[in-house]
């Protein structure tokens, strides 16, 4: 089966992840699992081998969209590892159940994480946010639900301005919001009780890989004595980093930074657009997960418990598929 027939939802989901119409590490993971579920339901493969080949090909297509958020390969791994059985029917059921279970666990993890993070927030606190993170917002929302009054300084987050989404959602929660440009962050840090960010990946040494600008913000916060918390459910833990791999930082299109007319008017320049950066563990006070809060340096213990020492890539083509 050299060219398995992929369901249109796979291509559509992959395109939306690549263009960031679907974005945010947890949201990407849920979308990928849901697309595999659709692929399994609609797959017309006649043999178990062809069914498995098709699901692996679908997972490969989803995997190639964005390289930094490990929630995506962790979602694919979760679903494909549970594709087991001797018949197309049992394989299909395995994928459907796994995808449902994954999305359900994702929601529950975010709620549990929110309760952990909310414990750090006191009535009357001001938080500073960067980008838009559903995990970070879960902490603030739980604190608000507990009756705490929270204010937020929201960084715009160039070039995609995800801060606008954060501002709207915080406003809907009843949080008092002040929107600032990214370069104003240091000016406001003295009035901030917590910097709270999300994560796209957490490395074994406790480094936080998150939206570009996070590391500079964390260094400034340390200088000002403002604690930094990274809200990251355990699907953000990057198992490959246990064996020394580094996390690839996505470079995005320059047109997100500058329109072509302005660029042409400037002349011959290079425009770089890294989407993420790496914040070393010494600038992060706590990683908030659904399993509790951890000093970044100790997160490796949880990673070993959850992933062991080696990770597979179940979306890779089998030898039989390659030989066809
Ligand atoms: O999983 P949740 O907490 O929602 O998001 C985690 C992270 O995903 C986002 O990346 P992008 O906007 O997809 O590039 C941000 O970097 C954010 O902190």
Short mmCIF file of C-alpha atoms and ligand atoms in Angstrom, two decimals:
data_model
loop_
_atom_site.label_atom_id
_atom_site.label_comp_id
_atom_site.label_asym_id
_atom_site.label_seq_id
_atom_site.Cartn_x
_atom_site.Cartn_y
_atom_site.Cartn_z
CA UNK A 1 0.00 0.00 0.00
CA UNK A 2 2.39 2.70 -1.19
CA UNK A 3 -0.04 5.63 -1.16
CA UNK A 4 -2.66 5.18 1.54
CA UNK A 5 -5.87 7.12 1.03
CA UNK A 6 -5.93 9.84 3.68
CA UNK A 7 -9.22 11.29 4.83
CA UNK A 8 -9.70 14.99 3.86
CA UNK A 9 -9.86 15.86 7.59
CA UNK A 10 -6.20 14.88 7.93
CA UNK A 11 -5.08 17.33 5.25
CA UNK A 12 -7.46 20.01 6.52
CA UNK A 13 -6.29 19.64 10.13
CA UNK A 14 -2.63 19.58 9.06
CA UNK A 15 -3.10 22.74 6.98
CA UNK A 16 -4.87 24.51 9.85
CA UNK A 17 -2.13 23.57 12.31
CA UNK A 18 0.57 24.77 9.90
CA UNK A 19 -1.20 28.09 9.27
CA UNK A 20 -1.98 28.43 13.02
CA UNK A 21 -5.72 28.57 12.45
CA UNK A 22 -5.52 25.73 14.97
CA UNK A 23 -2.87 26.76 17.52
CA UNK A 24 -1.79 26.37 21.12
CA UNK A 25 -0.04 23.21 22.19
CA UNK A 26 -3.00 21.50 23.87
CA UNK A 27 -5.46 22.50 21.13
CA UNK A 28 -3.11 21.15 18.44
CA UNK A 29 -2.86 17.84 20.33
CA UNK A 30 -6.63 17.48 20.63
CA UNK A 31 -7.13 18.32 16.93
CA UNK A 32 -4.54 15.74 15.86
CA UNK A 33 -6.11 12.98 17.98
CA UNK A 34 -9.57 13.88 16.65
CA UNK A 35 -8.34 13.78 13.03
CA UNK A 36 -6.87 10.30 13.59
CA UNK A 37 -10.22 9.24 15.04
CA UNK A 38 -12.02 10.41 11.87
CA UNK A 39 -9.42 8.65 9.74
CA UNK A 40 -10.05 5.42 11.66
CA UNK A 41 -13.83 5.66 11.36
CA UNK A 42 -13.80 6.41 7.62
CA UNK A 43 -10.87 4.18 6.62
CA UNK A 44 -11.85 1.70 3.91
CA UNK A 45 -8.73 -0.50 4.20
CA UNK A 46 -9.59 -4.17 3.72
CA UNK A 47 -6.74 -5.68 5.73
CA UNK A 48 -5.33 -4.94 9.20
CA UNK A 49 -1.95 -4.16 7.59
CA UNK A 50 -3.47 -1.59 5.25
CA UNK A 51 -5.45 -0.04 8.09
CA UNK A 52 -2.28 0.37 10.18
CA UNK A 53 -0.35 1.77 7.20
CA UNK A 54 -3.07 4.34 6.58
CA UNK A 55 -3.19 5.47 10.21
CA UNK A 56 0.61 5.75 10.33
CA UNK A 57 0.61 7.80 7.11
CA UNK A 58 -2.07 10.09 8.57
CA UNK A 59 0.01 10.55 11.72
CA UNK A 60 3.12 11.34 9.65
CA UNK A 61 1.22 14.05 7.78
CA UNK A 62 0.08 15.63 11.05
CA UNK A 63 3.56 15.28 12.55
CA UNK A 64 5.23 17.34 9.81
CA UNK A 65 3.16 20.48 10.47
CA UNK A 66 4.97 22.23 13.35
CA UNK A 67 8.12 20.98 15.07
CA UNK A 68 8.27 22.56 18.53
CA UNK A 69 5.17 21.65 20.55
CA UNK A 70 5.75 18.09 21.77
CA UNK A 71 2.07 17.74 22.60
CA UNK A 72 1.58 16.90 18.91
CA UNK A 73 3.87 13.82 18.74
CA UNK A 74 2.77 12.85 22.26
CA UNK A 75 -0.86 12.83 21.05
CA UNK A 76 0.03 10.74 17.98
CA UNK A 77 2.00 8.35 20.19
CA UNK A 78 -0.87 7.98 22.65
CA UNK A 79 -3.34 7.05 19.93
CA UNK A 80 -1.13 4.84 17.74
CA UNK A 81 0.22 2.82 20.68
CA UNK A 82 -3.35 1.76 21.39
CA UNK A 83 -3.99 0.65 17.79
CA UNK A 84 -3.80 -3.07 18.57
CA UNK A 85 -5.62 -6.18 17.41
CA UNK A 86 -5.88 -8.77 14.67
CA UNK A 87 -8.78 -7.35 12.67
CA UNK A 88 -9.68 -4.01 11.09
CA UNK A 89 -12.58 -3.78 13.53
CA UNK A 90 -10.44 -4.13 16.66
CA UNK A 91 -7.77 -1.77 15.30
CA UNK A 92 -10.43 0.81 14.50
CA UNK A 93 -11.98 0.49 17.96
CA UNK A 94 -8.54 0.89 19.53
CA UNK A 95 -7.91 4.17 17.72
CA UNK A 96 -11.38 5.57 18.42
CA UNK A 97 -11.22 4.72 22.13
CA UNK A 98 -7.68 6.07 22.45
CA UNK A 99 -8.56 9.38 20.76
CA UNK A 100 -11.63 9.82 22.98
CA UNK A 101 -9.63 8.94 26.08
CA UNK A 102 -6.81 11.30 25.08
CA UNK A 103 -9.10 14.31 24.63
CA UNK A 104 -10.89 13.50 27.88
CA UNK A 105 -7.58 13.23 29.77
CA UNK A 106 -6.44 16.51 28.25
CA UNK A 107 -9.51 18.30 29.60
CA UNK A 108 -9.21 16.72 33.04
CA UNK A 109 -5.46 17.44 33.20
CA UNK A 110 -6.10 21.10 32.44
CA UNK A 111 -8.73 21.33 35.17
CA UNK A 112 -6.43 19.63 37.72
CA UNK A 113 -3.49 21.81 36.69
CA UNK A 114 -5.70 24.89 37.06
CA UNK A 115 -6.41 23.98 40.68
CA UNK A 116 -2.67 23.55 41.39
CA UNK A 117 -1.77 26.87 39.78
CA UNK A 118 -4.63 28.75 41.43
CA UNK A 119 -3.15 27.91 44.85
CA UNK A 120 -0.24 30.19 44.05
CA UNK A 121 -2.52 33.15 43.32
CA UNK A 122 -3.89 35.29 46.16
CA UNK A 123 -6.86 37.61 46.27
CA UNK A 124 -5.82 40.96 44.78
CA UNK A 125 -2.83 39.61 42.79
CA UNK A 126 -1.72 40.96 39.42
CA UNK A 127 -0.37 38.53 36.84
CA UNK A 128 1.54 39.18 33.63
CA UNK A 129 0.85 36.89 30.67
CA UNK A 130 2.69 36.19 27.44
CA UNK A 131 1.02 34.75 24.33
CA UNK A 132 -2.18 32.70 24.80
CA UNK A 133 -2.01 29.52 26.84
CA UNK A 134 -5.07 27.52 27.82
CA UNK A 135 -3.03 25.90 30.62
CA UNK A 136 -2.00 29.29 32.04
CA UNK A 137 -5.55 30.63 31.74
CA UNK A 138 -6.90 27.56 33.56
CA UNK A 139 -4.90 28.63 36.65
CA UNK A 140 -6.29 32.16 36.53
CA UNK A 141 -9.84 31.00 35.83
CA UNK A 142 -9.79 28.62 38.81
CA UNK A 143 -8.50 31.41 41.06
CA UNK A 144 -11.33 33.67 39.86
CA UNK A 145 -13.84 30.86 40.43
CA UNK A 146 -12.51 30.59 44.00
CA UNK A 147 -13.59 34.21 44.47
CA UNK A 148 -10.15 35.82 44.16
CA UNK A 149 -9.91 39.19 42.47
CA UNK A 150 -7.15 39.02 39.82
CA UNK A 151 -5.79 41.74 37.53
CA UNK A 152 -3.70 41.04 34.44
CA UNK A 153 -1.05 42.83 32.43
CA UNK A 154 -1.29 41.15 29.04
CA UNK A 155 1.60 41.28 26.58
CA UNK A 156 0.52 41.73 23.00
CA UNK A 157 2.97 39.01 21.77
CA UNK A 158 4.23 39.99 18.36
CA UNK A 159 4.13 38.95 15.60
CA UNK A 160 0.82 37.03 15.82
CA UNK A 161 -0.69 39.04 18.71
CA UNK A 162 -2.07 36.05 20.60
CA UNK A 163 -2.22 38.46 23.57
CA UNK A 164 -5.44 39.77 22.07
CA UNK A 165 -7.04 36.34 22.55
CA UNK A 166 -5.76 36.24 26.14
CA UNK A 167 -7.10 39.75 26.82
CA UNK A 168 -10.55 38.81 25.53
CA UNK A 169 -10.74 35.54 27.47
CA UNK A 170 -9.51 37.13 30.72
CA UNK A 171 -12.02 39.93 30.28
CA UNK A 172 -14.78 37.34 29.88
CA UNK A 173 -13.68 35.81 33.20
CA UNK A 174 -14.10 39.18 34.88
CA UNK A 175 -10.38 39.93 35.14
CA UNK A 176 -9.28 43.57 34.98
CA UNK A 177 -7.01 43.63 31.88
CA UNK A 178 -4.29 46.05 30.76
CA UNK A 179 -2.85 45.31 27.31
CA UNK A 180 0.76 46.39 26.68
CA UNK A 181 3.26 46.11 23.84
CA UNK A 182 5.95 43.49 24.45
CA UNK A 183 8.74 45.99 24.97
CA UNK A 184 6.83 47.63 27.87
CA UNK A 185 6.96 44.48 30.02
CA UNK A 186 9.90 45.48 32.24
CA UNK A 187 8.26 48.80 33.11
CA UNK A 188 5.26 46.94 34.55
CA UNK A 189 7.02 44.10 36.35
CA UNK A 190 7.29 45.94 39.69
CA UNK A 191 3.51 45.95 39.89
CA UNK A 192 3.20 42.25 39.02
CA UNK A 193 2.97 39.39 41.56
CA UNK A 194 3.44 36.49 39.11
CA UNK A 195 4.50 36.03 35.53
CA UNK A 196 2.44 33.12 34.24
CA UNK A 197 3.15 31.51 30.89
CA UNK A 198 2.36 28.25 29.13
CA UNK A 199 4.78 25.90 27.41
CA UNK A 200 5.08 24.14 24.09
CA UNK A 201 7.70 21.74 25.42
CA UNK A 202 9.52 21.16 28.70
CA UNK A 203 13.01 19.66 28.40
CA UNK A 204 14.49 17.11 30.80
CA UNK A 205 16.73 19.75 32.39
CA UNK A 206 13.65 21.85 33.21
CA UNK A 207 14.09 24.36 30.37
CA UNK A 208 10.79 25.85 29.23
CA UNK A 209 10.30 26.13 25.48
CA UNK A 210 7.57 28.68 24.88
CA UNK A 211 6.57 31.58 22.65
CA UNK A 212 9.41 33.84 21.56
CA UNK A 213 9.97 36.51 24.18
CA UNK A 214 9.39 34.24 27.18
CA UNK A 215 13.10 33.96 28.05
CA UNK A 216 13.68 37.73 28.03
CA UNK A 217 10.58 38.20 30.15
CA UNK A 218 11.77 35.57 32.64
CA UNK A 219 15.22 37.16 32.95
CA UNK A 220 13.63 40.57 33.58
CA UNK A 221 11.24 39.04 36.11
CA UNK A 222 14.13 37.45 38.01
CA UNK A 223 15.91 40.82 38.04
CA UNK A 224 12.78 42.39 39.53
CA UNK A 225 12.15 39.51 41.96
CA UNK A 226 8.87 38.53 40.31
CA UNK A 227 8.21 34.76 40.36
CA UNK A 228 7.69 32.98 37.04
CA UNK A 229 5.37 30.00 36.72
CA UNK A 230 5.03 27.84 33.62
CA UNK A 231 1.69 26.03 33.35
CA UNK A 232 2.25 22.84 31.38
CA UNK A 233 0.29 19.64 31.60
CA UNK A 234 2.44 16.53 31.28
CA UNK A 235 1.84 16.09 27.52
CA UNK A 236 4.21 19.09 27.21
CA UNK A 237 7.10 17.03 28.66
CA UNK A 238 9.47 16.24 25.80
CA UNK A 239 10.60 12.61 26.12
CA UNK A 240 13.32 12.87 23.45
CA UNK A 241 15.23 15.33 25.65
CA UNK A 242 15.78 12.53 28.20
CA UNK A 243 18.32 11.11 25.78
CA UNK A 244 20.01 14.41 24.98
CA UNK A 245 18.00 15.62 21.98
CA UNK A 246 17.34 19.33 21.77
CA UNK A 247 13.98 20.82 20.85
CA UNK A 248 13.72 22.22 17.36
CA UNK A 249 12.69 25.87 17.31
CA UNK A 250 10.21 26.60 14.54
CA UNK A 251 11.17 29.38 12.12
CA UNK A 252 8.05 30.89 10.55
CA UNK A 253 7.41 32.94 7.45
CA UNK A 254 8.86 36.46 7.38
CA UNK A 255 5.50 37.80 6.19
CA UNK A 256 4.22 37.41 9.76
CA UNK A 257 6.75 40.10 10.72
CA UNK A 258 6.74 42.53 7.80
CA UNK A 259 4.57 43.04 4.73
CA UNK A 260 6.29 42.65 1.37
CA UNK A 261 5.82 46.32 0.40
CA UNK A 262 7.59 47.58 3.54
CA UNK A 263 10.26 44.95 3.14
CA UNK A 264 10.90 45.96 -0.47
CA UNK A 265 11.09 49.62 0.54
CA UNK A 266 13.85 48.82 3.07
CA UNK A 267 16.02 46.95 0.61
CA UNK A 268 18.17 43.86 0.93
CA UNK A 269 17.77 42.61 4.50
CA UNK A 270 17.25 39.30 6.26
CA UNK A 271 14.06 38.88 8.28
CA UNK A 272 14.04 36.08 10.87
CA UNK A 273 10.92 34.89 12.63
CA UNK A 274 11.64 32.30 15.34
CA UNK A 275 8.36 31.28 16.95
CA UNK A 276 9.78 30.03 20.27
CA UNK A 277 12.69 30.38 22.65
CA UNK A 278 14.25 28.43 25.51
CA UNK A 279 14.08 29.72 29.09
CA UNK A 280 16.76 28.08 31.26
CA UNK A 281 15.42 26.44 34.44
CA UNK A 282 17.15 28.93 36.76
CA UNK A 283 14.70 31.65 35.64
CA UNK A 284 11.59 29.57 36.30
CA UNK A 285 10.20 29.20 39.84
CA UNK A 286 7.68 26.42 39.25
CA UNK A 287 6.33 24.16 36.54
CA UNK A 288 2.63 23.63 37.18
CA UNK A 289 1.27 20.27 36.00
CA UNK A 290 -1.81 18.19 36.73
CA UNK A 291 0.48 16.05 38.91
CA UNK A 292 1.44 18.98 41.13
CA UNK A 293 3.99 21.77 40.96
CA UNK A 294 7.69 21.07 40.44
CA UNK A 295 10.92 23.03 40.65
CA UNK A 296 12.13 22.85 37.01
CA UNK A 297 15.27 20.92 37.96
CA UNK A 298 13.18 18.06 39.37
CA UNK A 299 10.88 17.60 36.37
CA UNK A 300 13.20 14.91 35.00
CA UNK A 301 11.97 12.52 37.71
CA UNK A 302 8.38 12.88 36.51
CA UNK A 303 9.50 12.51 32.89
CA UNK A 304 11.27 9.22 33.63
CA UNK A 305 8.20 7.95 35.48
CA UNK A 306 5.90 8.81 32.56
CA UNK A 307 8.07 7.94 29.56
CA UNK A 308 10.88 5.62 30.71
CA UNK A 309 14.24 6.08 29.03
CA UNK A 310 13.31 5.48 25.41
CA UNK A 311 10.58 6.70 23.10
CA UNK A 312 9.28 5.11 19.95
CA UNK A 313 7.93 6.79 16.83
CA UNK A 314 4.93 4.61 16.01
CA UNK A 315 4.08 6.72 12.93
CA UNK A 316 7.27 5.57 11.15
CA UNK A 317 6.76 3.33 8.12
CA UNK A 318 7.28 -0.37 8.77
CA UNK A 319 9.86 -2.26 6.68
CA UNK A 320 7.02 -3.88 4.70
CA UNK A 321 5.55 -0.44 3.85
CA UNK A 322 8.94 0.87 2.76
CA UNK A 323 9.54 -2.15 0.52
CA UNK A 324 6.25 -1.77 -1.36
O1 LIG B 1 -1.38 24.34 25.36
P1 LIG B 1 -1.60 25.79 25.65
O2 LIG B 1 -1.32 26.11 27.11
O3 LIG B 1 -2.95 26.28 25.19
O4 LIG B 1 -0.56 26.64 24.77
C1 LIG B 1 0.82 26.51 24.97
C2 LIG B 1 1.61 27.41 24.08
O5 LIG B 1 1.20 27.29 22.70
C3 LIG B 1 1.38 28.57 22.08
O6 LIG B 1 2.08 28.47 20.87
P2 LIG B 1 1.42 28.87 19.42
O7 LIG B 1 0.56 30.08 19.58
O8 LIG B 1 0.68 27.64 18.94
O9 LIG B 1 2.63 29.15 18.55
C4 LIG B 1 2.09 29.45 23.08
O10 LIG B 1 3.49 29.39 23.01
C5 LIG B 1 1.54 28.89 24.37
O11 LIG B 1 2.26 29.26 25.52
#
